[in-house]
Amino acid sequence: MKRKLASIQSVLAIDPIANADAIELARIQGWQCVVKKGEFRVGDAGVFFEIDSVPPDDERFAFLWRPKDGSMVAQPANFRLRTLRLRGMLSQGLLMPLAQFPEIPSGLTTGSDVTEILRITKWEPQIPLNDEVDGPFLPGVPKTDEMRVQSVPEVLTEIAGKPYVITVKCDGTSATYGMNRQTGVFTVCGRNWSIKRGTNAYWHAAEKYGLEALLGRFPQWIIQAELVGPGIQKNRLGLKGIELRVFNVYDQERGRYLDHDEAAAMLATHGLPMVDVLERGESFAHDQASLLALAEGFYPGTQNEREGLVIRPQTETHSLVLGGRLSFKAISNRFLLKGGD
């Protein structure tokens, strides 16, 4: 499912904020954000911009980066919507009146994606590695990007009562390894592109774990992992060298992900590290609040906030809500408030 960075949403609730005369809290989908007092009423439609959204350099958004004195400044190059705490309340994203965007067609309804109409892009972290783009991503292989539970709260109903597994989300960068079925060439990819062979961290990990030889023997497998270690993000796992934490094994011949236990057995056999399991059970019963609470914690052996969790059924399951596999994430609010990406 493609993430809706900007969408039309209805206000589900308005809550007062103690000792705040000018602002109040609006609840949209599974999110909450601070708005001007009186700007919205319950049931009103607005345009909701999720965290990590990068708005265009447009006068309607200039209040986000303009100094309090009102002086004209250009949009900062690294600007994006982030998680904030205002008057003690968590505020995630931005809600603006629908009337401010006349370019949105009048027939669109709640839930409609207006990301492209409003020229909203997604902020992506840049890792300081000497990697170079070699070409497109591996053909026929799904890219890695889970939806946040706040954006698709309906997934909680889909997974309820099912055997489940919750794994720790590592704060690194996505890496995909496999044989290109069209060319027969071992290929290393970042999140969106293949990476040239070289001394970069992606290829260093491939060599460290012998992935070219392994996947040459088993060309049906695609390994998707978080690349972590020094020089990647802030190395919150406190590692001394570049490592992988595998979160997906995809069978490109059959067009399916391996179930959790299948993947765990395969990875153990070949000495590949899997992401840590935080919780496993036979009947999923979490709600959004309990998942976000569970997401908070430290990476082992550190005082660094972990990024969050990934939640899946133990057996691969199709999601009607997501239009694909049933898999989603819960990001720690403590991590976000402390500057996590």
Tab-separated table of C-alpha atoms in Angstrom:
chain	number	residue	atom	x	y	z
A	1	MET	CA	0.000	0.000	0.000
A	2	LYS	CA	1.352	3.393	-0.991
A	3	ARG	CA	1.644	5.780	1.917
A	4	LYS	CA	-0.738	8.738	1.803
A	5	LEU	CA	1.459	11.636	2.848
A	6	ALA	CA	-1.440	14.038	2.284
A	7	SER	CA	-5.069	12.978	2.422
A	8	ILE	CA	-8.555	14.280	3.106
A	9	GLN	CA	-9.563	13.280	6.630
A	10	SER	CA	-12.482	13.937	8.953
A	11	VAL	CA	-11.926	15.248	12.449
A	12	LEU	CA	-12.980	12.495	14.846
A	13	ALA	CA	-12.591	14.441	18.093
A	14	ILE	CA	-11.418	17.767	19.491
A	15	ASP	CA	-9.836	17.749	22.945
A	16	PRO	CA	-8.865	20.780	25.045
A	17	ILE	CA	-5.267	21.309	26.135
A	18	ALA	CA	-4.774	22.402	29.729
A	19	ASN	CA	-3.603	26.000	30.148
A	20	ALA	CA	-3.701	26.612	26.391
A	21	ASP	CA	-5.865	29.476	25.132
A	22	ALA	CA	-4.994	29.349	21.440
A	23	ILE	CA	-4.594	25.674	20.579
A	24	GLU	CA	-6.413	22.366	20.995
A	25	LEU	CA	-5.930	18.745	19.983
A	26	ALA	CA	-7.559	17.233	16.890
A	27	ARG	CA	-7.795	13.474	16.343
A	28	ILE	CA	-7.662	12.145	12.769
A	29	GLN	CA	-7.499	8.435	11.851
A	30	GLY	CA	-5.091	7.074	14.461
A	31	TRP	CA	-3.172	10.355	14.682
A	32	GLN	CA	-3.441	13.432	16.847
A	33	CYS	CA	-2.123	16.901	16.131
A	34	VAL	CA	-2.349	20.381	17.569
A	35	VAL	CA	-4.557	22.895	15.716
A	36	LYS	CA	-5.678	26.476	16.269
A	37	LYS	CA	-8.584	26.687	18.684
A	38	GLY	CA	-11.879	26.954	16.844
A	39	GLU	CA	-10.400	26.168	13.422
A	40	PHE	CA	-12.044	22.725	13.273
A	41	ARG	CA	-15.159	21.062	14.628
A	42	VAL	CA	-15.889	17.350	14.914
A	43	GLY	CA	-16.905	16.046	11.493
A	44	ASP	CA	-15.087	18.758	9.543
A	45	ALA	CA	-12.956	17.648	6.601
A	46	GLY	CA	-9.388	18.857	6.374
A	47	VAL	CA	-6.158	18.006	4.632
A	48	PHE	CA	-3.921	15.945	6.879
A	49	PHE	CA	-0.178	15.823	6.218
A	50	GLU	CA	1.644	12.938	7.880
A	51	ILE	CA	5.021	13.207	9.579
A	52	ASP	CA	7.957	12.895	7.141
A	53	SER	CA	6.005	14.935	4.585
A	54	VAL	CA	7.975	17.602	2.741
A	55	PRO	CA	5.666	20.367	1.485
A	56	PRO	CA	6.553	22.464	-1.570
A	57	ASP	CA	7.958	25.965	-1.161
A	58	ASP	CA	4.449	27.415	-1.186
A	59	GLU	CA	3.193	30.464	0.705
A	60	ARG	CA	0.452	28.361	2.328
A	61	PHE	CA	3.092	26.338	4.158
A	62	ALA	CA	5.567	29.144	4.838
A	63	PHE	CA	4.332	29.588	8.424
A	64	LEU	CA	6.034	26.278	9.187
A	65	TRP	CA	9.537	27.689	8.687
A	66	ARG	CA	9.037	31.472	8.781
A	67	PRO	CA	10.504	33.214	11.864
A	68	LYS	CA	8.089	34.658	14.423
A	69	ASP	CA	8.909	38.179	13.255
A	70	GLY	CA	7.348	37.319	9.876
A	71	SER	CA	10.482	37.917	7.819
A	72	MET	CA	10.644	36.184	4.458
A	73	VAL	CA	12.972	33.185	4.337
A	74	ALA	CA	13.322	30.317	1.906
A	75	GLN	CA	12.195	26.833	2.855
A	76	PRO	CA	15.084	25.036	4.611
A	77	ALA	CA	16.578	22.310	2.434
A	78	ASN	CA	16.120	19.664	5.124
A	79	PHE	CA	12.620	20.672	6.238
A	80	ARG	CA	10.030	18.011	7.003
A	81	LEU	CA	7.049	17.555	9.302
A	82	ARG	CA	8.151	15.924	12.532
A	83	THR	CA	6.726	14.732	15.827
A	84	LEU	CA	6.529	17.562	18.364
A	85	ARG	CA	5.376	18.057	21.921
A	86	LEU	CA	3.367	21.252	22.401
A	87	ARG	CA	2.082	22.227	25.846
A	88	GLY	CA	2.800	18.673	26.920
A	89	MET	CA	0.732	17.108	24.120
A	90	LEU	CA	2.096	14.919	21.350
A	91	SER	CA	1.486	16.481	17.937
A	92	GLN	CA	2.139	14.396	14.830
A	93	GLY	CA	1.543	15.826	11.393
A	94	LEU	CA	-0.364	18.882	10.235
A	95	LEU	CA	-4.089	19.447	9.691
A	96	MET	CA	-5.127	22.350	7.457
A	97	PRO	CA	-8.586	23.495	6.310
A	98	LEU	CA	-9.712	21.943	3.033
A	99	ALA	CA	-10.760	25.387	1.769
A	100	GLN	CA	-7.102	26.443	1.587
A	101	PHE	CA	-6.547	24.038	-1.302
A	102	PRO	CA	-8.880	24.922	-4.199
A	103	GLU	CA	-6.824	22.717	-6.541
A	104	ILE	CA	-8.286	19.630	-4.840
A	105	PRO	CA	-11.288	18.394	-6.892
A	106	SER	CA	-14.569	18.907	-5.071
A	107	GLY	CA	-15.732	15.311	-5.553
A	108	LEU	CA	-13.002	13.724	-3.448
A	109	THR	CA	-14.106	12.111	-0.199
A	110	THR	CA	-12.587	11.252	3.171
A	111	GLY	CA	-9.504	9.104	2.774
A	112	SER	CA	-8.678	10.386	-0.715
A	113	ASP	CA	-4.957	10.688	-1.425
A	114	VAL	CA	-3.950	14.214	-2.465
A	115	THR	CA	-0.191	13.783	-2.152
A	116	GLU	CA	0.539	14.339	-5.843
A	117	ILE	CA	-2.037	17.088	-6.287
A	118	LEU	CA	-0.354	19.135	-3.547
A	119	ARG	CA	3.196	18.188	-4.643
A	120	ILE	CA	4.069	16.604	-1.309
A	121	THR	CA	7.176	14.430	-1.229
A	122	LYS	CA	8.560	12.043	1.380
A	123	TRP	CA	11.670	12.873	3.336
A	124	GLU	CA	14.326	10.176	3.032
A	125	PRO	CA	17.444	9.981	5.215
A	126	GLN	CA	20.740	10.236	3.387
A	127	ILE	CA	23.489	7.957	4.642
A	128	PRO	CA	27.079	9.235	4.339
A	129	LEU	CA	28.404	6.299	2.314
A	130	ASN	CA	30.322	6.370	-0.945
A	131	ASP	CA	27.681	4.304	-2.734
A	132	GLU	CA	26.651	5.022	-6.288
A	133	VAL	CA	23.412	4.240	-8.076
A	134	ASP	CA	23.873	1.462	-10.611
A	135	GLY	CA	20.357	1.133	-11.988
A	136	PRO	CA	16.784	0.187	-11.121
A	137	PHE	CA	15.670	-1.933	-8.181
A	138	LEU	CA	15.501	-5.719	-8.605
A	139	PRO	CA	12.642	-6.436	-11.044
A	140	GLY	CA	9.617	-8.198	-9.604
A	141	VAL	CA	10.775	-7.796	-6.005
A	142	PRO	CA	8.616	-5.779	-3.559
A	143	LYS	CA	10.311	-2.774	-1.996
A	144	THR	CA	10.400	-2.471	1.775
A	145	ASP	CA	8.117	0.051	3.450
A	146	GLU	CA	5.597	-0.766	6.183
A	147	MET	CA	2.698	1.525	6.992
A	148	ARG	CA	2.415	3.073	10.453
A	149	VAL	CA	-0.435	1.715	12.545
A	150	GLN	CA	-1.824	5.248	13.005
A	151	SER	CA	-2.322	5.536	9.233
A	152	VAL	CA	-4.165	2.221	8.869
A	153	PRO	CA	-5.807	1.460	12.244
A	154	GLU	CA	-8.101	-1.052	10.491
A	155	VAL	CA	-5.199	-3.536	10.330
A	156	LEU	CA	-5.661	-4.155	14.054
A	157	THR	CA	-9.004	-5.770	13.273
A	158	GLU	CA	-7.450	-7.897	10.531
A	159	ILE	CA	-4.728	-9.333	12.767
A	160	ALA	CA	-6.877	-9.649	15.920
A	161	GLY	CA	-6.958	-13.204	17.274
A	162	LYS	CA	-4.252	-14.478	14.923
A	163	PRO	CA	-0.900	-16.004	15.967
A	164	TYR	CA	1.539	-13.114	15.674
A	165	VAL	CA	5.137	-12.036	16.029
A	166	ILE	CA	6.472	-8.590	16.940
A	167	THR	CA	10.065	-7.794	15.996
A	168	VAL	CA	12.348	-4.894	16.850
A	169	LYS	CA	12.756	-2.302	14.101
A	170	CYS	CA	16.412	-1.386	13.714
A	171	ASP	CA	17.413	2.190	12.965
A	172	GLY	CA	19.549	1.792	9.866
A	173	THR	CA	18.951	1.753	6.141
A	174	SER	CA	17.165	-0.798	3.979
A	175	ALA	CA	19.250	-3.219	1.894
A	176	THR	CA	18.050	-5.885	-0.552
A	177	TYR	CA	20.215	-8.686	-1.958
A	178	GLY	CA	19.426	-11.194	-4.678
A	179	MET	CA	19.936	-12.556	-8.167
A	180	ASN	CA	18.388	-10.507	-10.943
A	181	ARG	CA	16.111	-12.983	-12.715
A	182	GLN	CA	16.437	-11.108	-15.989
A	183	THR	CA	20.231	-10.919	-16.094
A	184	GLY	CA	21.354	-13.653	-13.692
A	185	VAL	CA	23.607	-11.114	-11.963
A	186	PHE	CA	23.932	-10.799	-8.171
A	187	THR	CA	22.473	-7.408	-7.318
A	188	VAL	CA	22.666	-5.196	-4.247
A	189	CYS	CA	19.998	-2.541	-3.696
A	190	GLY	CA	19.253	0.295	-1.328
A	191	ARG	CA	15.651	1.312	-0.739
A	192	ASN	CA	14.956	2.317	-4.334
A	193	TRP	CA	17.963	1.598	-6.560
A	194	SER	CA	20.667	-0.971	-7.209
A	195	ILE	CA	24.123	-0.031	-5.932
A	196	LYS	CA	27.416	-0.303	-7.814
A	197	ARG	CA	29.896	-2.851	-6.563
A	198	GLY	CA	32.477	-1.080	-4.443
A	199	THR	CA	33.683	-0.299	-0.941
A	200	ASN	CA	30.330	1.018	0.270
A	201	ALA	CA	28.540	-0.466	3.291
A	202	TYR	CA	25.992	-2.352	1.180
A	203	TRP	CA	28.647	-4.386	-0.591
A	204	HIS	CA	30.751	-4.684	2.551
A	205	ALA	CA	27.833	-6.493	4.196
A	206	ALA	CA	27.330	-8.698	1.126
A	207	GLU	CA	30.952	-9.813	1.337
A	208	LYS	CA	30.905	-10.215	5.118
A	209	TYR	CA	27.968	-12.631	5.009
A	210	GLY	CA	28.887	-14.369	1.745
A	211	LEU	CA	25.617	-13.386	0.114
A	212	GLU	CA	26.799	-13.535	-3.486
A	213	ALA	CA	27.814	-17.193	-3.128
A	214	LEU	CA	24.760	-18.113	-1.044
A	215	LEU	CA	22.230	-16.524	-3.377
A	216	GLY	CA	24.055	-17.918	-6.380
A	217	ARG	CA	23.255	-21.369	-4.959
A	218	PHE	CA	19.688	-20.374	-4.061
A	219	PRO	CA	18.697	-17.817	-6.725
A	220	GLN	CA	15.038	-17.950	-5.710
A	221	TRP	CA	15.754	-16.176	-2.417
A	222	ILE	CA	15.790	-12.433	-1.904
A	223	ILE	CA	17.270	-11.208	1.386
A	224	GLN	CA	15.930	-7.925	2.756
A	225	ALA	CA	17.621	-6.509	5.820
A	226	GLU	CA	18.410	-3.414	7.795
A	227	LEU	CA	22.000	-2.296	7.275
A	228	VAL	CA	23.309	-1.026	10.609
A	229	GLY	CA	26.575	0.080	12.158
A	230	PRO	CA	29.077	2.956	12.226
A	231	GLY	CA	28.316	5.747	9.766
A	232	ILE	CA	24.694	4.686	9.272
A	233	GLN	CA	22.129	6.972	10.883
A	234	LYS	CA	23.496	7.446	14.407
A	235	ASN	CA	24.531	3.816	14.982
A	236	ARG	CA	21.979	3.582	17.771
A	237	LEU	CA	22.654	-0.137	18.181
A	238	GLY	CA	26.183	0.771	19.313
A	239	LEU	CA	27.884	-1.613	16.882
A	240	LYS	CA	31.603	-1.676	16.119
A	241	GLY	CA	31.199	-2.823	12.529
A	242	ILE	CA	28.713	-2.993	9.668
A	243	GLU	CA	26.058	-5.676	10.208
A	244	LEU	CA	22.741	-6.870	8.798
A	245	ARG	CA	19.472	-7.630	10.569
A	246	VAL	CA	17.290	-9.625	8.166
A	247	PHE	CA	13.549	-8.941	8.290
A	248	ASN	CA	12.301	-10.535	5.027
A	249	VAL	CA	13.098	-13.571	2.928
A	250	TYR	CA	11.225	-13.433	-0.364
A	251	ASP	CA	10.890	-16.353	-2.778
A	252	GLN	CA	10.930	-14.684	-6.190
A	253	GLU	CA	10.104	-17.913	-8.020
A	254	ARG	CA	6.851	-18.405	-6.111
A	255	GLY	CA	6.171	-14.720	-5.541
A	256	ARG	CA	5.737	-15.002	-1.766
A	257	TYR	CA	7.434	-14.115	1.491
A	258	LEU	CA	8.539	-16.964	3.721
A	259	ASP	CA	6.526	-17.310	6.924
A	260	HIS	CA	8.358	-16.101	10.018
A	261	ASP	CA	9.420	-19.563	11.207
A	262	GLU	CA	10.443	-20.622	7.686
A	263	ALA	CA	12.629	-17.539	7.359
A	264	ALA	CA	14.110	-17.988	10.843
A	265	ALA	CA	15.112	-21.589	10.094
A	266	MET	CA	16.633	-20.686	6.731
A	267	LEU	CA	18.620	-17.785	8.190
A	268	ALA	CA	19.884	-19.838	11.138
A	269	THR	CA	21.058	-22.591	8.789
A	270	HIS	CA	23.147	-20.133	6.790
A	271	GLY	CA	24.427	-17.977	9.644
A	272	LEU	CA	22.477	-14.837	8.828
A	273	PRO	CA	21.251	-12.647	11.718
A	274	MET	CA	17.517	-12.041	11.951
A	275	VAL	CA	15.811	-9.093	13.613
A	276	ASP	CA	15.125	-9.684	17.305
A	277	VAL	CA	11.710	-10.968	18.364
A	278	LEU	CA	10.253	-8.846	21.160
A	279	GLU	CA	6.934	-10.642	21.568
A	280	ARG	CA	5.208	-13.674	20.120
A	281	GLY	CA	1.752	-15.023	20.864
A	282	GLU	CA	-1.112	-17.177	19.663
A	283	SER	CA	-3.847	-14.528	19.687
A	284	PHE	CA	-3.151	-10.873	18.878
A	285	ALA	CA	-5.002	-8.554	21.249
A	286	HIS	CA	-3.071	-5.268	21.219
A	287	ASP	CA	-4.696	-1.937	20.488
A	288	GLN	CA	-2.902	1.094	19.097
A	289	ALA	CA	-2.075	2.536	22.508
A	290	SER	CA	-0.526	-0.693	23.807
A	291	LEU	CA	1.555	-1.110	20.642
A	292	LEU	CA	2.914	2.426	20.874
A	293	ALA	CA	3.756	1.834	24.536
A	294	LEU	CA	5.470	-1.457	23.680
A	295	ALA	CA	7.449	0.292	20.932
A	296	GLU	CA	9.303	2.369	23.501
A	297	GLY	CA	12.525	0.990	24.916
A	298	PHE	CA	16.282	0.864	24.423
A	299	TYR	CA	18.433	-1.142	22.063
A	300	PRO	CA	20.206	-3.872	24.103
A	301	GLY	CA	23.365	-2.698	25.838
A	302	THR	CA	22.684	0.972	25.087
A	303	GLN	CA	20.735	3.955	26.341
A	304	ASN	CA	19.579	4.668	22.792
A	305	GLU	CA	15.855	4.709	22.103
A	306	ARG	CA	14.826	1.977	19.696
A	307	GLU	CA	12.991	3.027	16.565
A	308	GLY	CA	9.967	0.842	17.091
A	309	LEU	CA	8.369	-2.467	16.144
A	310	VAL	CA	7.109	-4.432	13.147
A	311	ILE	CA	3.949	-6.491	13.647
A	312	ARG	CA	2.951	-9.493	11.505
A	313	PRO	CA	0.996	-12.736	11.716
A	314	GLN	CA	3.230	-15.782	12.121
A	315	THR	CA	1.867	-17.098	8.813
A	316	GLU	CA	1.884	-14.784	5.800
A	317	THR	CA	-1.597	-13.304	5.368
A	318	HIS	CA	-3.146	-11.038	2.750
A	319	SER	CA	-4.530	-7.723	3.990
A	320	LEU	CA	-7.528	-6.177	2.274
A	321	VAL	CA	-6.762	-2.896	4.033
A	322	LEU	CA	-3.175	-2.755	2.793
A	323	GLY	CA	-3.768	-4.458	-0.531
A	324	GLY	CA	-0.832	-6.766	0.123
A	325	ARG	CA	0.803	-8.641	2.978
A	326	LEU	CA	-0.455	-8.014	6.503
A	327	SER	CA	2.542	-6.250	8.040
A	328	PHE	CA	2.752	-2.845	9.709
A	329	LYS	CA	4.874	-0.857	12.126
A	330	ALA	CA	4.608	1.085	15.359
A	331	ILE	CA	7.242	3.791	15.755
A	332	SER	CA	8.294	4.852	19.238
A	333	ASN	CA	7.148	8.366	20.070
A	334	ARG	CA	10.097	8.753	22.449
A	335	PHE	CA	12.398	7.927	19.535
A	336	LEU	CA	10.713	10.545	17.341
A	337	LEU	CA	10.752	13.235	20.021
A	338	LYS	CA	14.473	12.710	20.558
A	339	GLY	CA	15.227	13.392	16.922
A	340	GLY	CA	14.887	9.938	15.420
A	341	ASP	CA	14.215	9.585	11.733
